[in-house]
GROMACS .gro file of C-alpha atoms in nm:
model
  441
    1MET     CA    1   2.007   7.639   6.171
    2ASN     CA    2   1.798   7.421   6.400
    3ASP     CA    3   1.584   7.164   6.202
    4TRP     CA    4   1.407   7.019   6.502
    5PRO     CA    5   1.037   7.092   6.556
    6ASP     CA    6   0.918   7.349   6.809
    7ARG     CA    7   1.026   7.293   7.168
    8ARG     CA    8   1.243   6.991   7.076
    9THR     CA    9   1.613   6.999   7.166
   10GLY     CA   10   1.904   6.768   7.124
   11ASP     CA   11   2.185   6.686   6.893
   12ARG     CA   12   2.088   6.529   6.564
   13SER     CA   13   2.415   6.348   6.572
   14GLU     CA   14   2.279   6.132   6.853
   15ARG     CA   15   2.148   5.847   6.646
   16TYR     CA   16   1.979   5.553   6.801
   17GLY     CA   17   1.993   5.198   6.681
   18ARG     CA   18   2.316   5.233   6.480
   19GLY     CA   19   2.570   5.111   6.738
   20SER     CA   20   2.882   5.285   6.883
   21ALA     CA   21   3.253   5.244   6.887
   22ASN     CA   22   3.250   5.246   7.266
   23PRO     CA   23   3.297   4.889   7.398
   24GLN     CA   24   3.063   4.959   7.683
   25PRO     CA   25   2.689   4.941   7.612
   26GLU     CA   26   2.519   5.267   7.580
   27SER     CA   27   2.311   5.378   7.873
   28ALA     CA   28   1.943   5.438   7.840
   29ARG     CA   29   1.872   5.770   7.692
   30ALA     CA   30   1.556   5.972   7.745
   31MET     CA   31   1.346   6.038   7.444
   32PRO     CA   32   1.295   6.404   7.375
   33HIS     CA   33   0.963   6.520   7.512
   34ILE     CA   34   0.712   6.656   7.267
   35GLN     CA   35   0.466   6.903   7.410
   36ARG     CA   36   0.143   6.923   7.211
   37ARG     CA   37  -0.030   7.248   7.173
   38PRO     CA   38  -0.332   7.288   7.400
   39ALA     CA   39  -0.665   7.232   7.234
   40PRO     CA   40  -0.864   7.550   7.179
   41GLN     CA   41  -1.128   7.607   7.442
   42ARG     CA   42  -1.439   7.814   7.433
   43PRO     CA   43  -1.401   8.120   7.654
   44SER     CA   44  -1.721   8.049   7.839
   45ALA     CA   45  -1.640   7.689   7.934
   46PRO     CA   46  -1.366   7.566   8.173
   47PRO     CA   47  -1.113   7.314   8.044
   48GLN     CA   48  -1.251   6.963   8.037
   49ARG     CA   49  -1.070   6.642   8.105
   50PRO     CA   50  -1.122   6.372   7.840
   51GLN     CA   51  -1.386   6.120   7.928
   52VAL     CA   52  -1.242   5.782   8.014
   53PRO     CA   53  -1.466   5.477   7.958
   54GLN     CA   54  -1.535   5.241   8.237
   55GLN     CA   55  -1.340   4.921   8.268
   56GLY     CA   56  -1.472   4.644   8.044
   57GLN     CA   57  -1.558   4.865   7.742
   58GLY     CA   58  -1.252   4.779   7.537
   59TYR     CA   59  -1.022   5.016   7.735
   60ASP     CA   60  -0.742   4.910   7.972
   61ASP     CA   61  -0.785   5.077   8.309
   62ARG     CA   62  -0.413   5.089   8.353
   63TYR     CA   63  -0.417   5.397   8.134
   64GLN     CA   64  -0.661   5.583   8.353
   65ASP     CA   65  -0.555   5.930   8.459
   66GLY     CA   66  -0.330   5.969   8.158
   67GLY     CA   67  -0.136   5.642   8.183
   68TYR     CA   68   0.002   5.469   8.491
   69GLY     CA   69  -0.093   5.741   8.731
   70ASN     CA   70   0.050   6.033   8.538
   71SER     CA   71  -0.237   6.276   8.506
   72PRO     CA   72  -0.216   6.518   8.216
   73GLY     CA   73  -0.249   6.881   8.290
   74PRO     CA   74  -0.546   7.098   8.214
   75GLY     CA   75  -0.614   7.146   7.847
   76TYR     CA   76  -0.418   6.838   7.748
   77ASP     CA   77  -0.547   6.658   7.441
   78SER     CA   78  -0.438   6.297   7.459
   79GLY     CA   79  -0.572   6.220   7.112
   80TYR     CA   80  -0.713   5.891   7.243
   81ASN     CA   81  -1.050   5.771   7.123
   82THR     CA   82  -1.286   5.768   7.418
   83GLY     CA   83  -1.421   5.422   7.332
   84GLN     CA   84  -1.728   5.534   7.141
   85VAL     CA   85  -1.778   5.265   6.873
   86TYR     CA   86  -1.916   5.401   6.550
   87GLY     CA   87  -2.184   5.186   6.392
   88SER     CA   88  -2.294   5.034   6.722
   89GLY     CA   89  -2.655   4.991   6.814
   90SER     CA   90  -2.643   5.277   7.067
   91GLY     CA   91  -2.929   5.515   7.043
   92GLY     CA   92  -2.719   5.805   7.176
   93SER     CA   93  -2.504   6.053   6.989
   94ASP     CA   94  -2.141   5.971   6.926
   95GLY     CA   95  -2.035   6.327   6.984
   96ARG     CA   96  -1.923   6.375   6.626
   97GLY     CA   97  -2.244   6.500   6.471
   98GLY     CA   98  -2.399   6.156   6.396
   99GLY     CA   99  -2.694   6.020   6.589
  100GLY     CA  100  -2.795   5.667   6.656
  101GLY     CA  101  -2.453   5.515   6.585
  102ARG     CA  102  -2.573   5.378   6.247
  103ARG     CA  103  -2.341   5.331   5.955
  104GLY     CA  104  -2.491   5.476   5.640
  105GLY     CA  105  -2.751   5.679   5.826
  106GLY     CA  106  -3.048   5.473   5.696
  107ASP     CA  107  -3.302   5.289   5.905
  108GLY     CA  108  -3.246   4.972   5.706
  109GLY     CA  109  -2.864   4.984   5.723
  110TYR     CA  110  -2.645   4.727   5.893
  111VAL     CA  111  -2.601   4.793   6.263
  112GLN     CA  112  -2.258   4.687   6.387
  113GLY     CA  113  -2.284   4.485   6.702
  114GLY     CA  114  -2.667   4.450   6.675
  115PRO     CA  115  -2.854   4.115   6.682
  116ALA     CA  116  -2.845   3.904   6.361
  117PRO     CA  117  -3.176   3.868   6.167
  118ASP     CA  118  -3.386   3.574   6.289
  119TRP     CA  119  -3.430   3.398   5.954
  120ARG     CA  120  -3.604   3.096   6.105
  121ARG     CA  121  -3.874   3.318   6.248
  122ARG     CA  122  -3.914   3.504   5.919
  123ILE     CA  123  -3.945   3.178   5.723
  124LYS     CA  124  -4.204   3.046   5.967
  125LEU     CA  125  -4.408   3.365   5.941
  126GLY     CA  126  -4.386   3.356   5.560
  127ALA     CA  127  -4.494   2.991   5.547
  128LEU     CA  128  -4.782   3.056   5.785
  129THR     CA  129  -4.899   3.351   5.575
  130LEU     CA  130  -4.886   3.138   5.258
  131VAL     CA  131  -5.088   2.860   5.422
  132VAL     CA  132  -5.353   3.106   5.539
  133VAL     CA  133  -5.382   3.259   5.190
  134VAL     CA  134  -5.407   2.917   5.021
  135LEU     CA  135  -5.672   2.802   5.268
  136ALA     CA  136  -5.874   3.119   5.220
  137VAL     CA  137  -5.864   3.089   4.840
  138SER     CA  138  -5.944   2.717   4.851
  139ILE     CA  139  -6.241   2.761   5.084
  140SER     CA  140  -6.385   3.050   4.885
  141THR     CA  141  -6.338   2.855   4.560
  142TYR     CA  142  -6.510   2.553   4.709
  143PHE     CA  143  -6.820   2.746   4.813
  144TRP     CA  144  -6.826   2.932   4.482
  145ALA     CA  145  -6.812   2.607   4.285
  146ASP     CA  146  -7.059   2.430   4.514
  147SER     CA  147  -7.313   2.709   4.463
  148LYS     CA  148  -7.300   2.662   4.085
  149LEU     CA  149  -7.397   2.293   4.085
  150LYS     CA  150  -7.750   2.224   3.964
  151ARG     CA  151  -7.875   1.955   4.201
  152GLU     CA  152  -8.201   1.880   4.023
  153VAL     CA  153  -8.222   1.498   4.019
  154ASP     CA  154  -8.388   1.334   4.319
  155LEU     CA  155  -8.282   0.969   4.338
  156ALA     CA  156  -8.510   0.928   4.641
  157LYS     CA  157  -8.797   0.907   4.391
  158VAL     CA  158  -8.649   0.592   4.239
  159ILE     CA  159  -8.828   0.284   4.376
  160GLU     CA  160  -8.733  -0.082   4.426
  161ARG     CA  161  -8.362  -0.020   4.407
  162PRO     CA  162  -8.094  -0.293   4.417
  163GLU     CA  163  -7.856  -0.305   4.713
  164SER     CA  164  -7.535  -0.105   4.701
  165GLY     CA  165  -7.209  -0.287   4.640
  166ASP     CA  166  -6.848  -0.187   4.698
  167GLY     CA  167  -6.717   0.119   4.522
  168THR     CA  168  -6.916   0.406   4.368
  169ASN     CA  169  -7.124   0.394   4.050
  170TYR     CA  170  -7.191   0.706   3.843
  171LEU     CA  171  -7.443   0.724   3.558
  172ILE     CA  172  -7.298   0.981   3.316
  173VAL     CA  173  -7.537   1.116   3.055
  174GLY     CA  174  -7.472   1.341   2.757
  175SER     CA  175  -7.799   1.501   2.652
  176ASP     CA  176  -7.890   1.693   2.340
  177SER     CA  177  -8.021   1.978   2.554
  178ARG     CA  178  -7.994   2.312   2.380
  179GLU     CA  179  -8.071   2.511   2.693
  180GLY     CA  180  -7.893   2.847   2.701
  181MET     CA  181  -7.780   2.825   2.338
  182SER     CA  182  -7.847   3.105   2.090
  183ALA     CA  183  -7.979   3.045   1.739
  184GLU     CA  184  -7.630   3.116   1.604
  185GLU     CA  185  -7.473   2.858   1.839
  186LYS     CA  186  -7.728   2.595   1.742
  187LYS     CA  187  -7.648   2.654   1.377
  188ARG     CA  188  -7.272   2.652   1.428
  189LEU     CA  189  -7.280   2.334   1.642
  190ARG     CA  190  -7.537   2.165   1.415
  191THR     CA  191  -7.761   2.072   1.705
  192GLY     CA  192  -8.093   2.149   1.540
  193SER     CA  193  -8.375   2.321   1.724
  194ALA     CA  194  -8.582   2.030   1.854
  195GLU     CA  195  -8.774   2.103   2.175
  196GLY     CA  196  -8.708   1.911   2.494
  197LYS     CA  197  -8.402   1.689   2.534
  198ARG     CA  198  -8.295   1.332   2.476
  199THR     CA  199  -7.995   1.127   2.575
  200ASP     CA  200  -7.718   1.120   2.320
  201SER     CA  201  -7.481   0.903   2.525
  202MET     CA  202  -7.497   0.703   2.849
  203MET     CA  203  -7.215   0.549   3.050
  204ILE     CA  204  -7.164   0.380   3.386
  205LEU     CA  205  -6.839   0.469   3.561
  206HIS     CA  206  -6.742   0.241   3.850
  207ASP     CA  207  -6.478   0.378   4.085
  208GLY     CA  208  -6.331   0.118   4.321
  209SER     CA  209  -6.014  -0.025   4.471
  210SER     CA  210  -5.953  -0.245   4.165
  211GLY     CA  211  -5.937   0.053   3.935
  212PRO     CA  212  -6.204   0.245   3.742
  213THR     CA  213  -6.428   0.078   3.484
  214LEU     CA  214  -6.613   0.275   3.216
  215ILE     CA  215  -6.905   0.097   3.048
  216SER     CA  216  -7.097   0.251   2.758
  217LEU     CA  217  -7.470   0.184   2.729
  218PRO     CA  218  -7.573   0.216   2.362
  219ARG     CA  219  -7.878   0.439   2.326
  220ASP     CA  220  -8.036   0.175   2.101
  221SER     CA  221  -8.012  -0.093   2.372
  222ASN     CA  222  -8.331  -0.300   2.405
  223VAL     CA  223  -8.461  -0.266   2.765
  224GLU     CA  224  -8.780  -0.313   2.966
  225ILE     CA  225  -8.952  -0.018   3.129
  226PRO     CA  226  -9.032  -0.127   3.489
  227SER     CA  227  -9.293   0.012   3.728
  228PHE     CA  228  -9.197   0.358   3.847
  229VAL     CA  229  -9.318   0.670   4.025
  230GLY     CA  230  -9.352   0.979   3.807
  231SER     CA  231  -9.091   1.241   3.889
  232GLU     CA  232  -9.342   1.527   3.859
  233SER     CA  233  -9.680   1.371   3.931
  234GLY     CA  234  -9.572   1.133   4.209
  235LYS     CA  235  -9.810   0.879   4.055
  236LYS     CA  236  -9.702   0.515   4.036
  237PHE     CA  237  -9.704   0.351   3.693
  238GLN     CA  238  -9.712  -0.028   3.684
  239GLY     CA  239  -9.471  -0.210   3.458
  240THR     CA  240  -9.622  -0.391   3.164
  241GLY     CA  241  -9.310  -0.556   3.020
  242ARG     CA  242  -9.290  -0.289   2.752
  243GLN     CA  243  -8.968  -0.312   2.546
  244VAL     CA  244  -8.814   0.013   2.423
  245LYS     CA  245  -8.479   0.169   2.336
  246LEU     CA  246  -8.290   0.283   2.641
  247ASN     CA  247  -8.300   0.651   2.548
  248ALA     CA  248  -8.683   0.636   2.544
  249ALA     CA  249  -8.684   0.604   2.924
  250TYR     CA  250  -8.518   0.943   2.956
  251ALA     CA  251  -8.753   1.101   2.703
  252GLU     CA  252  -9.058   0.961   2.887
  253ASP     CA  253  -8.990   1.079   3.242
  254GLY     CA  254  -8.640   1.219   3.268
  255PRO     CA  255  -8.335   1.120   3.476
  256GLU     CA  256  -8.526   0.941   3.753
  257LEU     CA  257  -8.689   0.694   3.514
  258LEU     CA  258  -8.360   0.645   3.330
  259VAL     CA  259  -8.186   0.551   3.658
  260ARG     CA  260  -8.474   0.321   3.748
  261THR     CA  261  -8.456   0.149   3.407
  262VAL     CA  262  -8.078   0.101   3.419
  263GLU     CA  263  -8.093  -0.043   3.771
  264PHE     CA  264  -8.381  -0.275   3.681
  265ASN     CA  265  -8.213  -0.414   3.367
  266THR     CA  266  -7.863  -0.448   3.515
  267GLY     CA  267  -7.913  -0.509   3.889
  268LEU     CA  268  -7.645  -0.245   3.959
  269HIS     CA  269  -7.708   0.029   4.216
  270ILE     CA  270  -7.646   0.382   4.082
  271ASP     CA  271  -7.498   0.614   4.347
  272HIS     CA  272  -7.477   0.939   4.152
  273TYR     CA  273  -7.616   1.095   3.837
  274VAL     CA  274  -7.429   1.347   3.615
  275GLU     CA  275  -7.563   1.508   3.297
  276ILE     CA  276  -7.419   1.765   3.057
  277GLY     CA  277  -7.574   1.924   2.748
  278PHE     CA  278  -7.435   2.019   2.408
  279GLY     CA  279  -7.350   2.379   2.493
  280GLY     CA  280  -7.171   2.302   2.817
  281PHE     CA  281  -6.968   2.027   2.656
  282ALA     CA  282  -6.833   2.259   2.386
  283LYS     CA  283  -6.759   2.538   2.637
  284ILE     CA  284  -6.551   2.310   2.860
  285VAL     CA  285  -6.335   2.204   2.566
  286ASP     CA  286  -6.279   2.564   2.457
  287ALA     CA  287  -6.201   2.672   2.815
  288ILE     CA  288  -5.903   2.434   2.839
  289GLY     CA  289  -5.778   2.528   2.493
  290GLY     CA  290  -5.894   2.216   2.308
  291VAL     CA  291  -5.841   1.842   2.344
  292GLU     CA  292  -5.566   1.654   2.163
  293LEU     CA  293  -5.672   1.325   2.003
  294ASP     CA  294  -5.508   1.069   1.781
  295ILE     CA  295  -5.768   0.975   1.518
  296PRO     CA  296  -5.666   0.645   1.353
  297LYS     CA  297  -5.876   0.685   1.038
  298ALA     CA  298  -6.022   0.984   0.855
  299PHE     CA  299  -6.402   1.019   0.843
  300LYS     CA  300  -6.676   1.265   0.749
  301ASP     CA  301  -7.041   1.298   0.852
  302LYS     CA  302  -7.273   1.566   0.715
  303LYS     CA  303  -7.528   1.532   0.994
  304SER     CA  304  -7.283   1.597   1.278
  305GLY     CA  305  -7.050   1.818   1.077
  306ALA     CA  306  -6.752   1.589   1.134
  307ASP     CA  307  -6.461   1.617   0.890
  308PHE     CA  308  -6.142   1.471   1.034
  309GLN     CA  309  -5.811   1.359   0.890
  310ALA     CA  310  -5.611   1.075   1.040
  311GLY     CA  311  -5.341   1.156   1.295
  312LYS     CA  312  -5.289   1.366   1.607
  313GLN     CA  313  -5.481   1.691   1.621
  314THR     CA  314  -5.633   1.933   1.871
  315LEU     CA  315  -6.013   1.960   1.861
  316ASN     CA  316  -6.198   2.274   1.966
  317GLY     CA  317  -6.546   2.271   2.117
  318GLU     CA  318  -6.733   2.255   1.785
  319GLN     CA  319  -6.512   1.977   1.648
  320SER     CA  320  -6.531   1.780   1.972
  321LEU     CA  321  -6.909   1.783   1.970
  322ALA     CA  322  -6.910   1.659   1.610
  323PHE     CA  323  -6.663   1.383   1.702
  324VAL     CA  324  -6.869   1.236   1.988
  325ARG     CA  325  -7.202   1.260   1.800
  326THR     CA  326  -7.095   1.090   1.475
  327ARG     CA  327  -7.235   0.742   1.415
  328TYR     CA  328  -7.351   0.723   1.053
  329ALA     CA  329  -6.991   0.730   0.927
  330PHE     CA  330  -6.908   0.403   1.105
  331ALA     CA  331  -6.998   0.046   1.018
  332GLY     CA  332  -7.073  -0.029   1.382
  333SER     CA  333  -7.298   0.278   1.409
  334ASP     CA  334  -7.384   0.338   1.776
  335LEU     CA  335  -7.128   0.086   1.908
  336ASP     CA  336  -6.845   0.265   1.729
  337ARG     CA  337  -6.978   0.599   1.846
  338THR     CA  338  -6.973   0.491   2.212
  339LYS     CA  339  -6.609   0.389   2.175
  340ASN     CA  340  -6.524   0.736   2.043
  341GLN     CA  341  -6.718   0.892   2.329
  342GLN     CA  342  -6.520   0.693   2.583
  343LYS     CA  343  -6.194   0.784   2.415
  344PHE     CA  344  -6.278   1.152   2.407
  345LEU     CA  345  -6.409   1.184   2.764
  346ALA     CA  346  -6.105   1.006   2.902
  347ALA     CA  347  -5.875   1.241   2.704
  348LEU     CA  348  -6.075   1.543   2.822
  349ALA     CA  349  -6.038   1.439   3.186
  350SER     CA  350  -5.669   1.360   3.144
  351GLN     CA  351  -5.585   1.694   2.986
  352THR     CA  352  -5.799   1.897   3.227
  353ALA     CA  353  -5.669   1.748   3.553
  354THR     CA  354  -5.318   1.883   3.505
  355PRO     CA  355  -5.110   2.127   3.715
  356SER     CA  356  -5.116   2.380   3.430
  357THR     CA  357  -5.496   2.398   3.466
  358ILE     CA  358  -5.544   2.342   3.839
  359ILE     CA  359  -5.291   2.601   3.963
  360ASN     CA  360  -5.362   2.854   3.690
  361PRO     CA  361  -5.666   3.062   3.794
  362PHE     CA  362  -5.698   3.202   3.440
  363LYS     CA  363  -5.771   2.848   3.316
  364LEU     CA  364  -5.920   2.687   3.627
  365TYR     CA  365  -6.205   2.931   3.687
  366PRO     CA  366  -6.324   2.952   3.322
  367THR     CA  367  -6.312   2.571   3.300
  368MET     CA  368  -6.501   2.520   3.624
  369GLY     CA  369  -6.746   2.793   3.534
  370ALA     CA  370  -6.816   2.645   3.191
  371GLY     CA  371  -6.862   2.295   3.332
  372LEU     CA  372  -7.050   2.366   3.652
  373ASP     CA  373  -7.295   2.602   3.483
  374THR     CA  374  -7.424   2.322   3.260
  375LEU     CA  375  -7.387   2.016   3.484
  376ILE     CA  376  -7.703   1.861   3.627
  377VAL     CA  377  -7.642   1.625   3.918
  378ASP     CA  378  -7.836   1.443   4.189
  379LYS     CA  379  -7.918   1.614   4.515
  380ASP     CA  380  -7.663   1.413   4.713
  381MET     CA  381  -7.372   1.494   4.483
  382SER     CA  382  -7.085   1.677   4.652
  383LEU     CA  383  -6.788   1.848   4.490
  384TRP     CA  384  -6.571   1.580   4.647
  385ALA     CA  385  -6.770   1.302   4.479
  386LEU     CA  386  -6.766   1.494   4.150
  387GLY     CA  387  -6.389   1.535   4.173
  388ASN     CA  388  -6.346   1.163   4.241
  389MET     CA  389  -6.552   1.087   3.931
  390PHE     CA  390  -6.335   1.317   3.725
  391PHE     CA  391  -6.008   1.160   3.839
  392ALA     CA  392  -6.151   0.809   3.797
  393MET     CA  393  -6.229   0.903   3.437
  394LYS     CA  394  -5.870   1.020   3.398
  395GLY     CA  395  -5.751   0.686   3.538
  396VAL     CA  396  -5.920   0.501   3.253
  397THR     CA  397  -5.687   0.676   3.008
  398GLY     CA  398  -5.382   0.628   3.230
  399GLY     CA  399  -5.408   0.250   3.203
  400GLU     CA  400  -5.534   0.206   3.559
  401GLY     CA  401  -5.881   0.092   3.452
  402THR     CA  402  -6.097  -0.065   3.185
  403SER     CA  403  -6.327   0.077   2.918
  404MET     CA  404  -6.583  -0.134   2.735
  405ASN     CA  405  -6.929  -0.150   2.581
  406MET     CA  406  -7.210  -0.340   2.744
  407PRO     CA  407  -7.186  -0.702   2.623
  408ILE     CA  408  -7.424  -0.757   2.326
  409SER     CA  409  -7.568  -1.090   2.216
  410GLY     CA  410  -7.762  -0.975   1.907
  411SER     CA  411  -8.047  -0.745   1.804
  412VAL     CA  412  -8.423  -0.742   1.782
  413GLY     CA  413  -8.625  -0.496   1.573
  414GLY     CA  414  -8.315  -0.283   1.524
  415ASN     CA  415  -8.246  -0.268   1.899
  416LEU     CA  416  -7.931  -0.411   2.054
  417VAL     CA  417  -7.989  -0.700   2.298
  418TRP     CA  418  -7.760  -0.734   2.599
  419ASP     CA  419  -7.591  -1.063   2.679
  420LYS     CA  420  -7.768  -1.142   3.008
  421ALA     CA  421  -7.511  -1.397   3.131
  422LYS     CA  422  -7.219  -1.160   3.075
  423VAL     CA  423  -7.408  -0.867   3.220
  424LYS     CA  424  -7.477  -1.067   3.535
  425GLN     CA  425  -7.109  -1.162   3.570
  426LEU     CA  426  -7.003  -0.803   3.506
  427VAL     CA  427  -7.235  -0.667   3.775
  428GLU     CA  428  -7.112  -0.925   4.027
  429GLN     CA  429  -6.752  -0.821   3.967
  430LEU     CA  430  -6.840  -0.454   4.005
  431ASN     CA  431  -7.044  -0.509   4.323
  432ASN     CA  432  -6.757  -0.707   4.475
  433ASP     CA  433  -6.508  -0.446   4.354
  434GLU     CA  434  -6.313  -0.709   4.164
  435LYS     CA  435  -6.101  -0.671   3.854
  436VAL     CA  436  -6.332  -0.680   3.553
  437THR     CA  437  -6.262  -0.973   3.323
  438VAL     CA  438  -6.579  -0.964   3.116
  439LYS     CA  439  -6.527  -0.846   2.760
  440GLY     CA  440  -6.770  -0.610   2.592
  441ASN     CA  441  -6.834  -0.537   2.227
   0.00000   0.00000   0.00000
């Protein structure tokens, strides 16, 4: 029985590669020829020769025409891949039912032999898009915030002003204005229902190259009302040397007369005016989630509603307002109250100007909305100047600046009298933007 495949002949005893007893080397023997069966052809089409790729496409041209010049006969299937590379970037068909030469068949699949992704270009485009978005949001936020500022104070109406020095001076006023507050809010915040508004606190913030300086002006300070031009009437009122409490100037003719009185009694030029009422103050505190304070000694005050234990605690809007208004619980009365006001405002600024507030729109916009809605500023105040004031206030807490009360030499008729010599030295240091060495009370 013949075990060889079809059309193969020869003796199976002829075994190659196992040596021979004959001393002479074996001569070359021809390998048995294997004839493949012809590939089936469609009746309607003539036999086709296999397509041979051009030289340079991964195929050796020595094998053209069936290998070293030996052309196969018609219908011969060499079984050789024609050079079509599957997975290449070719847009043509590979002849095997797949189009486009893509592996996986998806548009987003990896294309063998295609160009690598240009990551540098993608990163640049992503960065550019981010910058455009940030700029658009920043610009829109700026104009939104700028439109909410109440520029109601006209410092151009202030007459006989001292010359400007180095740095920027802000007069910061906390008023007892109840504007926009409901009857329930007035009751809860213990503000009363008095008509009009008066100053509850006054401070000068100097922002300069030697660091910020925050100076409280007690509302009971004894000052002289100078000549001035009425903010509403435009009529000039001559000074008569009249001595009053500082907060009376605000009650008599508003912010313009208050600025005029402060400049006249100190010799310091005021660049900007900022005022906030009771309601706005409480809303800002609540918008940032409260202000943490370390209260060294417990105190209570029925008039303001204050009731605090000693130690660190977070104050909400209602508690914060009670804290800064309390004076009858302290031996130093208004002087002790101004120190608490400085401490609180610096803490408020420090805890508001943080990344968690600035980059979080859910905290930033409510905080800005609560503050800007109730702020009253001068007509020349810009958001940039307001932001500088805010960060200068924060710097006082950070140890970069100084906080103090106006130097006091005594009292007259229950009013606090400023130490004129120290005040003069203090103003000179501020005007020259020098480090403040004067000590206040």
